[in-house]
XYZ file of C-alpha atoms in Angstrom:
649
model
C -2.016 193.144 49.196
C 2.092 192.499 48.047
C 2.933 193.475 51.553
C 0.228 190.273 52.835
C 1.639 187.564 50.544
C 5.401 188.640 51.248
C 4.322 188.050 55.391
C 2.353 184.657 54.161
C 5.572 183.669 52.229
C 7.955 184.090 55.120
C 5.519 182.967 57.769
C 5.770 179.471 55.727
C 9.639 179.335 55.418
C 9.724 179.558 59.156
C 7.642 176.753 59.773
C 8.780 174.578 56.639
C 11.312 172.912 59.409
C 8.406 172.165 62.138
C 6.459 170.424 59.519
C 9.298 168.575 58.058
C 9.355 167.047 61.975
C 5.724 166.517 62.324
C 5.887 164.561 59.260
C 8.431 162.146 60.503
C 7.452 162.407 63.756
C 6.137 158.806 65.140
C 2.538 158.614 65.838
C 2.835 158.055 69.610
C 1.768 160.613 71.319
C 1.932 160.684 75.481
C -0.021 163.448 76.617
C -2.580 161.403 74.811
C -2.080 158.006 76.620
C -1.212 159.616 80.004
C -4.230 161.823 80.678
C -5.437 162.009 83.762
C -9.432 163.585 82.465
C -10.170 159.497 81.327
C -13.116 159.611 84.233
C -16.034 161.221 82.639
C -17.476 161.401 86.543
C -16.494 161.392 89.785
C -17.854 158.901 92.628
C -21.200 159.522 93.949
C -23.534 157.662 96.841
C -25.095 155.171 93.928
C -21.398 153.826 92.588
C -18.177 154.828 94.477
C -15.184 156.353 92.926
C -13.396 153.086 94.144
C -15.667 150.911 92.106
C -17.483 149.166 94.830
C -21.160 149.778 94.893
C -21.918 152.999 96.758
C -23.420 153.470 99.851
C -27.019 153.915 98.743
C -26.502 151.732 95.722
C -29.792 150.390 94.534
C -31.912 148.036 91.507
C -35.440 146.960 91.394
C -36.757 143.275 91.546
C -38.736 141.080 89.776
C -40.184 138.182 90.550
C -41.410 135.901 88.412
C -44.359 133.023 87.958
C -44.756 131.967 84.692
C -47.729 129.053 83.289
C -46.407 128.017 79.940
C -48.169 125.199 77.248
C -45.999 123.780 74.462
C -48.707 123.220 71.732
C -46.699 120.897 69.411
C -48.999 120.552 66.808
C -49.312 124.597 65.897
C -45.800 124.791 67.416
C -47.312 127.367 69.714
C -46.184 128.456 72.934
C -49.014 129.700 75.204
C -49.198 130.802 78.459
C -49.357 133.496 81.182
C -46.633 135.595 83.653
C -47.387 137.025 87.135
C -44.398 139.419 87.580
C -44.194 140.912 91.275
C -42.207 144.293 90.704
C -40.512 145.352 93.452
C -39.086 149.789 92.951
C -35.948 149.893 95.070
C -35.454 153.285 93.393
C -35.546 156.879 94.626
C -37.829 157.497 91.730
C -41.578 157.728 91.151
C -43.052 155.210 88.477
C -45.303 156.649 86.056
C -45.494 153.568 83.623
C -43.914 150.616 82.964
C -41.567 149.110 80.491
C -41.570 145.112 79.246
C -39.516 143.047 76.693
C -41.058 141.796 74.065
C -38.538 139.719 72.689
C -40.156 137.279 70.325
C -40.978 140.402 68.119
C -37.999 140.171 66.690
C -39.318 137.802 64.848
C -42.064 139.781 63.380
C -41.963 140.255 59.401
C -41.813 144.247 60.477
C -39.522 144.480 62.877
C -36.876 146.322 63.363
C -34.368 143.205 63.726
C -35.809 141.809 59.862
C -35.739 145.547 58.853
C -31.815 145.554 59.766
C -31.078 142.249 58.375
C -28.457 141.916 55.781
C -30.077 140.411 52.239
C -27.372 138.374 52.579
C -28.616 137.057 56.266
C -26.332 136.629 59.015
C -25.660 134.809 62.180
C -28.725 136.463 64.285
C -30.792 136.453 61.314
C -34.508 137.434 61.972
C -35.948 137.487 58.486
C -38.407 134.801 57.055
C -41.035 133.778 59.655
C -44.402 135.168 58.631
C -45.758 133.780 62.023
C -43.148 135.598 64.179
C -44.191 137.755 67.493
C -45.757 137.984 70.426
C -49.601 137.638 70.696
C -50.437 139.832 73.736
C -53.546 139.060 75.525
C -55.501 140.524 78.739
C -52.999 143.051 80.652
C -53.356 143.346 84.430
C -52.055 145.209 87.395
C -52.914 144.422 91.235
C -51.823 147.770 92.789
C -52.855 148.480 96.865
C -54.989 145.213 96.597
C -56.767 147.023 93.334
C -56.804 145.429 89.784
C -56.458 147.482 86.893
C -56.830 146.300 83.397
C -54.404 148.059 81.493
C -53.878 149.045 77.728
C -50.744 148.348 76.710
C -48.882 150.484 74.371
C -46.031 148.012 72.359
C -43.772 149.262 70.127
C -41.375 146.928 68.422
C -40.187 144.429 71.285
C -41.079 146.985 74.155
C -44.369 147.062 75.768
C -45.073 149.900 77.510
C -48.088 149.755 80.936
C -49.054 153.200 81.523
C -50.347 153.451 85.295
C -53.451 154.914 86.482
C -51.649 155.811 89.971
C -48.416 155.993 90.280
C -45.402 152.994 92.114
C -43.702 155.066 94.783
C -40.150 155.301 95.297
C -37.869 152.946 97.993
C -40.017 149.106 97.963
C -43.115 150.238 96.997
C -44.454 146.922 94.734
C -47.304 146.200 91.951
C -48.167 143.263 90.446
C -47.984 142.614 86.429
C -49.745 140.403 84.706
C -49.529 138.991 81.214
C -51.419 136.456 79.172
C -49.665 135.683 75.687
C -48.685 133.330 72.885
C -46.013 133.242 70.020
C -45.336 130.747 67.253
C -41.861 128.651 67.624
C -39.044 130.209 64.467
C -37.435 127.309 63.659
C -34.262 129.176 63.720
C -34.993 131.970 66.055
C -31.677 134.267 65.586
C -28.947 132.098 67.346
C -30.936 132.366 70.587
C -33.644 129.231 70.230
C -35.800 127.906 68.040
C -36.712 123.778 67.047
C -34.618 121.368 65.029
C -36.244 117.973 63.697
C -34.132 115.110 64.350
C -34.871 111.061 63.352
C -36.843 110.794 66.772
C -38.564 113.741 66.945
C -38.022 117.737 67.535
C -35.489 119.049 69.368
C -37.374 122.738 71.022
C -34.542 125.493 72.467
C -37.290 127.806 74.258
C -35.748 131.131 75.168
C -36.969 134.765 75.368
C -39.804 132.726 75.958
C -42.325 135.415 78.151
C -42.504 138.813 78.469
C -40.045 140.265 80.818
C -39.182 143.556 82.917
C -37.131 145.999 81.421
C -34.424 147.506 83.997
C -34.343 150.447 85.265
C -31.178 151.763 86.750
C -29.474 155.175 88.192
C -27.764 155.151 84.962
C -30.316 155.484 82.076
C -33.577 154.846 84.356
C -35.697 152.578 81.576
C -33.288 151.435 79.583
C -35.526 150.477 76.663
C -33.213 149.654 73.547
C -34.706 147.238 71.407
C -33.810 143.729 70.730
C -32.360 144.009 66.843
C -30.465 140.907 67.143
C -26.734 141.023 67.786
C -27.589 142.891 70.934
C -28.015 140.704 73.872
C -29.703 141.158 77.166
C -30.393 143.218 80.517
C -32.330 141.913 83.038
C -33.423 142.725 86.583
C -33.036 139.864 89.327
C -35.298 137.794 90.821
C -36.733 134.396 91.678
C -38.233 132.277 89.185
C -41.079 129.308 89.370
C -42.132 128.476 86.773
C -44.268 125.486 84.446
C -43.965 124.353 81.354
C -46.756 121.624 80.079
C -45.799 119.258 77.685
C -46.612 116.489 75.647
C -46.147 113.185 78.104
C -44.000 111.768 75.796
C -41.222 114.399 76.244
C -38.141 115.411 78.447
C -38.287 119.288 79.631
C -35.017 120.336 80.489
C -34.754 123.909 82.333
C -32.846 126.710 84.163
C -33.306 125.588 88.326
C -34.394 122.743 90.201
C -36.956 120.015 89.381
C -39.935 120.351 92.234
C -41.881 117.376 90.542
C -39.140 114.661 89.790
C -41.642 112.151 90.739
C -44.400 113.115 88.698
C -42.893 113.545 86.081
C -39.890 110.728 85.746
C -39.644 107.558 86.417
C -39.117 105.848 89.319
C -36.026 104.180 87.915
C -34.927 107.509 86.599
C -34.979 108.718 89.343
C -32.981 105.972 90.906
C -30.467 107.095 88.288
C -30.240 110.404 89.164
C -29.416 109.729 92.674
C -26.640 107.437 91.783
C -25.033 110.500 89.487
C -25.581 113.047 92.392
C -22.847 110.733 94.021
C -20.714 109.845 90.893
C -17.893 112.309 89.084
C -18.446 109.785 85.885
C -21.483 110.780 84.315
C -24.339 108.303 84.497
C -26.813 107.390 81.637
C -30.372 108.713 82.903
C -31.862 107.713 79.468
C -29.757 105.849 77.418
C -29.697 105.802 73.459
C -31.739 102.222 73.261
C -34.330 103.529 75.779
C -35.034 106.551 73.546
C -38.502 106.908 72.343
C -39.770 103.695 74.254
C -43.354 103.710 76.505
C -41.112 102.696 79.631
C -38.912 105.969 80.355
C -42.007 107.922 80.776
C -44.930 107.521 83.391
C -47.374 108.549 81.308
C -47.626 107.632 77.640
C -50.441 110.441 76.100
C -51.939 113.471 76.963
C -49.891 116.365 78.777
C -47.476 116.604 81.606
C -46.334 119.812 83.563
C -42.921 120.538 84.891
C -42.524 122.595 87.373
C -38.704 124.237 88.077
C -37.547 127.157 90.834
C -34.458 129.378 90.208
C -33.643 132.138 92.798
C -31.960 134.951 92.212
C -31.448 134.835 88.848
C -31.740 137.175 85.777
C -33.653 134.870 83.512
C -34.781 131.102 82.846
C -35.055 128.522 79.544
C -35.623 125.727 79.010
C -35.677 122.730 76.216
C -38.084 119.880 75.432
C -38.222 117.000 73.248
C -38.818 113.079 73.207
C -35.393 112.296 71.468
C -32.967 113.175 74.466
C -30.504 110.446 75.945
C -29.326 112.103 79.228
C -26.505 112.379 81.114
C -25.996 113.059 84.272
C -22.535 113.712 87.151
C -21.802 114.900 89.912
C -20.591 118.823 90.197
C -18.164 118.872 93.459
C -18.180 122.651 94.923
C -15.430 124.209 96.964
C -17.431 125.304 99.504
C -18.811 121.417 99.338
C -21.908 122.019 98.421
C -22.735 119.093 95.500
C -24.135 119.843 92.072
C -25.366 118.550 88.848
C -24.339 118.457 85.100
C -26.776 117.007 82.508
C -26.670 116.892 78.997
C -29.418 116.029 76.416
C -29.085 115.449 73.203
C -30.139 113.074 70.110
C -28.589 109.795 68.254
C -27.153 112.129 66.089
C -25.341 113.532 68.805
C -24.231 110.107 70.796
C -20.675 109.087 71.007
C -17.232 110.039 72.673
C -16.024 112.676 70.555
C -19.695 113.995 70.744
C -21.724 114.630 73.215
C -20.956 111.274 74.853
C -18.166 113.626 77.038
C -20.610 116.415 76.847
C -21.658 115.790 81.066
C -18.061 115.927 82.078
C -17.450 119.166 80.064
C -20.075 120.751 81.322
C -19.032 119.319 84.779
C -15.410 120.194 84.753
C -16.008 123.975 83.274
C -18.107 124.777 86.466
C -15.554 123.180 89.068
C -13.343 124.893 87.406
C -15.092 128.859 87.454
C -16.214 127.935 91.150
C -12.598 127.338 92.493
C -11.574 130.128 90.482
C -13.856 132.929 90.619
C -16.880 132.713 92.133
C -19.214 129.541 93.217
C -21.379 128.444 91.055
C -24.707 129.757 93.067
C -27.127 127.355 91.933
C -27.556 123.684 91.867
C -27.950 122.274 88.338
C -27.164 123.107 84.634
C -27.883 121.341 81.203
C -26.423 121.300 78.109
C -28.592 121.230 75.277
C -27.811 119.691 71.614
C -30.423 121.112 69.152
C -30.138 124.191 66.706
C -28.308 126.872 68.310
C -24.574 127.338 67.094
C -24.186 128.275 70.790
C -26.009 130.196 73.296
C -26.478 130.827 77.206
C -28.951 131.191 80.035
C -29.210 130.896 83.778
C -28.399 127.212 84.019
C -28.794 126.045 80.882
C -27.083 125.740 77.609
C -27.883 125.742 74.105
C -25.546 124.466 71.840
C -24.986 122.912 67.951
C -26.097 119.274 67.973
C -23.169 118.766 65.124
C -20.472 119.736 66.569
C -17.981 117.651 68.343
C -14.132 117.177 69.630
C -12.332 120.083 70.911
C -15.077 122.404 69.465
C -17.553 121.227 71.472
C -15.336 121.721 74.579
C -14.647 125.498 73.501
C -18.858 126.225 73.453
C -19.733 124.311 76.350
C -16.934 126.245 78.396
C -17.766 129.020 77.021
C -21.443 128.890 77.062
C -20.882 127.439 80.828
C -18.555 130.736 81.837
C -21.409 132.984 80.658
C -23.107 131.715 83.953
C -20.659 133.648 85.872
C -20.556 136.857 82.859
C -22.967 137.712 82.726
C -25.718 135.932 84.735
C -23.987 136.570 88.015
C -22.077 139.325 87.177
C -25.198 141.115 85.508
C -23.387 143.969 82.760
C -25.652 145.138 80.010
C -25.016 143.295 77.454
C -27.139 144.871 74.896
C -24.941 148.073 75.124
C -21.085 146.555 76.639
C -20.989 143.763 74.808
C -17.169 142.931 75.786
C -18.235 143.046 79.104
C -19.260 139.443 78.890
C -17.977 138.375 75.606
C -14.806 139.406 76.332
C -14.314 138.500 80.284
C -16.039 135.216 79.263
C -13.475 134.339 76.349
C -10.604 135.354 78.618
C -11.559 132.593 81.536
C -12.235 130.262 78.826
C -8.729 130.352 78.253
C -7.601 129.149 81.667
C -10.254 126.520 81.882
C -8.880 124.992 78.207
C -5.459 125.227 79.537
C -6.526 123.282 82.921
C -9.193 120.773 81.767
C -7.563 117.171 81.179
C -4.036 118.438 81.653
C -4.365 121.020 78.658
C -6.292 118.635 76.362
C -7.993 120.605 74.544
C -5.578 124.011 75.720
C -3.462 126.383 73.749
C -0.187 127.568 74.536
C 0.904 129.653 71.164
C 0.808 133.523 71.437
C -2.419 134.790 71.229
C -0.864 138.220 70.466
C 0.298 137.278 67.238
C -2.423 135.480 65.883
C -4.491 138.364 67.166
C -2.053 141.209 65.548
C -3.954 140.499 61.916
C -6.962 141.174 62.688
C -6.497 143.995 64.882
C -5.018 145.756 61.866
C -8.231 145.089 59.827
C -9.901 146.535 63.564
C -12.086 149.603 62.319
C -13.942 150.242 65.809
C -13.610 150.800 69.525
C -14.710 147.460 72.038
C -17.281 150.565 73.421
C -19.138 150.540 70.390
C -22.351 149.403 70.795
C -23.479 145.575 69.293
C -25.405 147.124 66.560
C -22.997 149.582 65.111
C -19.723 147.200 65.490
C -18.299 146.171 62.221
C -16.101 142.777 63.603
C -17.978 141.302 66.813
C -15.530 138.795 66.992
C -13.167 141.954 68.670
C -15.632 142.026 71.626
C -13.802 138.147 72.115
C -10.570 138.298 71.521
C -9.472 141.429 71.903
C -10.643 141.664 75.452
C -9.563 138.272 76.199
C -5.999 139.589 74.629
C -6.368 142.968 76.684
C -7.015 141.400 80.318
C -4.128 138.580 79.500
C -1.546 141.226 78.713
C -2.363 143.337 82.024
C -2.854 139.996 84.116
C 1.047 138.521 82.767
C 3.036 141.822 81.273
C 1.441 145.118 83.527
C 0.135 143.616 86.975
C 1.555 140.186 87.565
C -0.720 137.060 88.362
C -1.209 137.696 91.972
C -2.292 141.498 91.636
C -4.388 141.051 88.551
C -6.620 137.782 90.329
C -7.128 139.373 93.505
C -8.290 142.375 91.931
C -10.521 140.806 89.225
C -12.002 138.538 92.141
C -12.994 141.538 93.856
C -14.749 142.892 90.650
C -16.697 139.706 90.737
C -17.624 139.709 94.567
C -18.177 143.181 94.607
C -21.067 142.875 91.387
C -22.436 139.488 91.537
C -26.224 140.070 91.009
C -25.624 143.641 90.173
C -25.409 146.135 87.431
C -21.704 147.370 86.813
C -20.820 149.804 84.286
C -17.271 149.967 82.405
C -15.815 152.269 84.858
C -17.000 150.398 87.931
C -15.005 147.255 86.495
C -11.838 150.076 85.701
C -12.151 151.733 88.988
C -12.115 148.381 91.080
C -9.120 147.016 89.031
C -7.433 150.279 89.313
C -8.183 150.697 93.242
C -8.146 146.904 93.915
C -3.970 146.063 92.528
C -3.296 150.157 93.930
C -1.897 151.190 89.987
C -3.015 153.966 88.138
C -4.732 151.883 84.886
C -6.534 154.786 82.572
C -3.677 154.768 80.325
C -4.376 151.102 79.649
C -8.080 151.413 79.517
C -8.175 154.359 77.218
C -6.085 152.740 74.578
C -7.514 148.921 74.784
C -11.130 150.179 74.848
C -11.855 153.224 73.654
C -9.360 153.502 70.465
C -7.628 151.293 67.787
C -4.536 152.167 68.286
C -1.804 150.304 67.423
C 1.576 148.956 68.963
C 5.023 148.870 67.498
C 8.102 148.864 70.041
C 11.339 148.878 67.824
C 15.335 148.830 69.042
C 16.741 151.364 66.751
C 20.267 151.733 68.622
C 22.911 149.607 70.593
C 25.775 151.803 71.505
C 28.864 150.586 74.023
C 30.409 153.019 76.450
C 33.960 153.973 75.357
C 33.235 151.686 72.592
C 34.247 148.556 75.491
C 31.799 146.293 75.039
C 33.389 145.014 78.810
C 31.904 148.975 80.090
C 28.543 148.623 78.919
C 25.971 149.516 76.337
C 23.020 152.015 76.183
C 20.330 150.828 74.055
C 17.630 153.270 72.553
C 14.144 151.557 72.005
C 11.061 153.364 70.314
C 7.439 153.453 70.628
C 6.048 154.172 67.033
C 2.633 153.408 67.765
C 0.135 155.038 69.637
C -0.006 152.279 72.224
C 2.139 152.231 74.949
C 2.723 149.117 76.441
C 5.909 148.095 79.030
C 8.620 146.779 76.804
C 10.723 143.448 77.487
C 14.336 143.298 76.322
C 16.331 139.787 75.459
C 19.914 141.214 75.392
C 22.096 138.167 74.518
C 26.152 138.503 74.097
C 28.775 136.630 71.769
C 30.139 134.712 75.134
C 26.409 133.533 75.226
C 25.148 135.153 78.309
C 21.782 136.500 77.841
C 19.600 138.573 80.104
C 16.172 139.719 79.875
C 15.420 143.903 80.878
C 11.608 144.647 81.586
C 10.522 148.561 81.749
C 7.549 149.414 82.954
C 5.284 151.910 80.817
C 5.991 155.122 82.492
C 9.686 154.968 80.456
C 6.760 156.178 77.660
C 5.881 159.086 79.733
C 8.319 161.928 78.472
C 8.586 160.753 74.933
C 8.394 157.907 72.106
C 12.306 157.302 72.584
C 13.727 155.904 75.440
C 17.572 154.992 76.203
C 18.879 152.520 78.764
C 22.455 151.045 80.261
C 22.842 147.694 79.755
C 25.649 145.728 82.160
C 27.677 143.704 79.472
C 31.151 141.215 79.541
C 31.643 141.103 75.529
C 30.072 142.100 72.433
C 25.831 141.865 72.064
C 25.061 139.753 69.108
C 21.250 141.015 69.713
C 18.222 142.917 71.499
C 14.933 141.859 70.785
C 11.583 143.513 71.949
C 9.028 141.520 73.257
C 10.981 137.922 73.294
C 7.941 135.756 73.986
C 5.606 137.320 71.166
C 2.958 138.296 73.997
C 2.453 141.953 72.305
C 0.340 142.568 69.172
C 3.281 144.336 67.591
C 2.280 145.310 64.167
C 5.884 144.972 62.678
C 8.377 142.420 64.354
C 11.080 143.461 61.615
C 12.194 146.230 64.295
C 11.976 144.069 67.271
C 15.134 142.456 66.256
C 18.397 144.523 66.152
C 21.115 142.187 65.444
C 24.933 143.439 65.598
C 28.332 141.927 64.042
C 30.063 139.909 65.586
């Protein structure tokens, strides 16, 4: 035993000197941010290692026709869905899986159940009359119906199939009768507002709706808890939504029955905004409630609307709308149109009097951009939701105004492109949309009205506070995320510092393009949007994904060291910079001189690959007053008191 601790005794001496260094070592670590394992999987036939869709790439289809009753005095929707299911997989169907969304609002769901006491923003708590009412259940398989029992747990509804849907187009028909009570505030989504002329309705998650399956999770059956959002298979919609005469239905698609159900100088109007970039009053605030803007005065009317190839449809309704209407000019010519509704409340310049042109503007601006807008029209809606988007259509706060109405509008309006075209899961990735949304948003601010309502400060820094306070990962799912405003802004920050500091403009667009072409109406995963920006601007980008998306690390470059050969400030300095953080990002150097000559140094990030300290010659004619890291402020640095080292002059 004295012979053990004498060994244990001497064993620590010899490392007391190691530890010392590990202690005072910086955090940065490179065989961590360098490592080539990041790819959990290669490429296969379904999604290529390149990022593209693979060879035998595949997603099912659903098509949907949809009967639907506003029943204003129970505020009760009613109706009925036909949903043609088209199995593009290799797989055999045993069963079926449905959304149920509207049980959210049950008073025993799992959403209320995971409420805060305190509420929140996607509150579900607090409306007894919440849920879906499911009726008859049908199936027309082989030209055989079926009545089915449906097995529904929480806001999934399970069909389980007397036969079974074969694998590569085999197709059965679904069909659902149901009904659900209106929330008035149904968790950010939707819900009904009552304004001086009426109710303002914001009708989403509105009828029971595939669940996707995929080659990555087959049924991918989470449940809607709230901050969660949505997955959805594609398909063509037409759809019809009965009314009371006396209101406006506004909704995802194209009109089929303008003549039924406007009038015929309505009508007039909307043909003179089809051919007019100023928007042009369809109602106008004295018409508003009047017998003459609507051809029929009691009883019901139906709208019917078409959407192709979408992912989902809404729509609005009340009798208090003024509407707005211009012109949306396409670059591949094709003409569109922006509408906005909205009450009194709502009217004005700073309001929703601009609210057409935003709406107009955002999408001229993501179809010269990115990708062209695919479909014809899109509405914005003023009513109860803070903010909120669908194929097409809009929700947003009837009280807010100015430059904030601009920012959701643009924002709500780039969701049509993340993810509605682009079609990520957004109950799982939320950053995937979130994020790529509030990072376009950007440009558009900058652009619309000559940067009216733009911003030119450094993101980074205002960012760098609340990354500190970050406590999770952007791949953390929706529900377990502690600050969902990271999903925004620290994307948006992410794909801004690899567009203007890693790739360049030119490299970063084309390559981000080609993530949109290559997934419009399809189902990418994280690595499919890494892999295509990695193979698409030919640079090796793991290092950059693995610290912006799966850690919170931090960044803090420092110059610790200005040194001049032969002490001749005429020969030349070497200048030692440091990365103490465990984010490696490349550095920018400002090196200005007494004689006032200043030059700015950029390293790339592989001067990061042997080591946290890195030395450099700088050319010099007299003495350096000062070297500053990061001159611009584009980096979240988390300590700018080492960016600066000044020197006497």
């Amino acid at each position: 035993m004295k012979y053990k601790h004498i060994n244990l005794w001497l064993f620590c001496m010899a490392m007391t000197p190691f530890l010392a260094i590990a202690q005072t070592k910086p955090a940065y670590n490179e065989l961590q941010v360098f490592d080539h394992s990041f790819f959990t999987y290669n490429g296969n036939e379904f999604r290529s290692a390149n990022g593209a869709p693979g060879p035998k790439y595949w997603q099912n289809k659903a098509d949907y026709v949809i009967n639907a009753e506003l029943v204003e005095k129970d505020t009760l929707i009613k109706g009925n869905v036909s949903i043609s299911y088209t199995n593009n997989s290799q797989d055999t169907l045993n069963y079926l899986w449905l959304q149920l969304d509207q049980n959210l609002f049950k008073p025993d769901s799992r959403g209320a159940a995971t409420t805060p006491l305190s509420g929140d923003r996607f509150d579900a708590k607090g409306y007894t009359k919440g849920g879906y009412d499911i009726g008859a259940v049908s199936v027309t398989y082989m030209g055989k119906n079926y009545v089915i029992k449906p097995t529904i747990t929480d806001t999934r509804m399970q069909l389980r199939l007397p036969f079974v849907v074969k694998p590569h187009g085999d197709q059965i028909n679904v069909k659902v009768n149901y009904s659900f009570y209106v929330p008035h505030y149904g968790a950010d989504r939707m819900g009904r507002l009552g304004v001086k002329q009426g109710v303002i309705y914001q009708l989403a998650q509105w009828y029971p709706r595939m669940c996707v399956y995929d080659d990555v999770n087959g049924w991918d059956t989470l449940p809607y808890i709230g901050t969660g959002e949505f997955y959805c298979e594609y398909g063509n919609y037409d759809y019809f939504i009965t009314a009371p005469a006396d209101m406006i239905v506004a909704g995802s698609g194209d009109l089929q029955n303008a003549q039924q159900v406007l009038t015929m100088e309505q009508n007039k109007r909307l043909a003179a905004a089809a051919k007019s970039d100023s928007s042009v009053h369809i109602i106008t605030e004295a018409e508003v409630g009047t017998a003459g803007i609507r051809p029929k005065h009691e009883g019901m009317l139906t709208w019917h609307y078409k959407m192709h190839n979408t992912r989902d449809v809404s729509w609005s309704a009340s009798k208090a709308f003024i509407w707005d209407a211009a012109r949306v000019n396409l670059p591949g010519g094709k003409k569109g149109l922006a509408n906005a509704v909205y009450p009194v409340e709502s009217r004005g310049y700073d309001r929703y009097g601009r609210a057409a042109q935003y709406l107009k503007n955002s999408i001229e601006f993501y179809s010269k951009n990115y990708f062209e807008y695919p479909w014809h029209s899109a509405f914005v809606v003023a009513g109860v939701a803070l903010g909120m988007e669908y194929p097409g259509i809009v929700f947003c706060s009837y009280e807010i105004k100015k430059d904030d109405l601009w920012h959701d509008i643009t924002h709500e309006m780039g969701h049509n492109w993340f993810p509605m075209i682009v079609g990520s899961n957004e109950r799982r990735f939320m950053w995937m949309d979130e994020g790529m949304n509030t990072f376009i948003n950007g440009y558009a601010s900058n652009w619309f009205n000559h940067g009216e309502y733009g911003d030119t400060s450094s993101v980074a820094v205002r960012m760098t506070r609340s990354l500190l306070r970050e406590k999770d990962p952007l791949m953390t799912p929706p529900e377990v995320m502690h600050d969902g405003g990271q999903y925004y802004y620290k994307t948006a920050l992410a794909l801004n510092i690899l567009r203007n500091e890693v790739l360049g403009a030119d490299r970063f667009d084309y390559a981000f393009n080609m993530y949109i072409k290559r997934w419009a109406y399809k189902h990418p995963l994280p690595e499919d949007f890494f892999r295509t920006m990695n193979d698409a601007a030919g640079e090796d980008l793991n290092w950059f994904w693995k610290e912006w998306f799966y850690t919170t690390w931090k960044l803090d470059q420092a110059v610790t060291d200005v040194k001049y050969n032969k002490n001749d400030p005429a020969a030349g300095a070497v200048i030692t910079i440091e990365n103490l953080g465990e984010m490696a990002l490349p550095i920018t150097l400002k090196v200005t001189e007494q004689n006032g000559k200043a030059q700015v140094i950029k390293l790339p990030v592989e001067v990061w690959q042997k080591g946290a300290k890195w030395k450099l010659k700088c050319n010099t004619t007299s003495k350096i007053t000062s070297v500053i890291a990061d001159p611009d402020r584009q980096l979240p640095d988390i300590d700018r008191s080492n960016n600066i080292f000044k020197l006497p002059e």
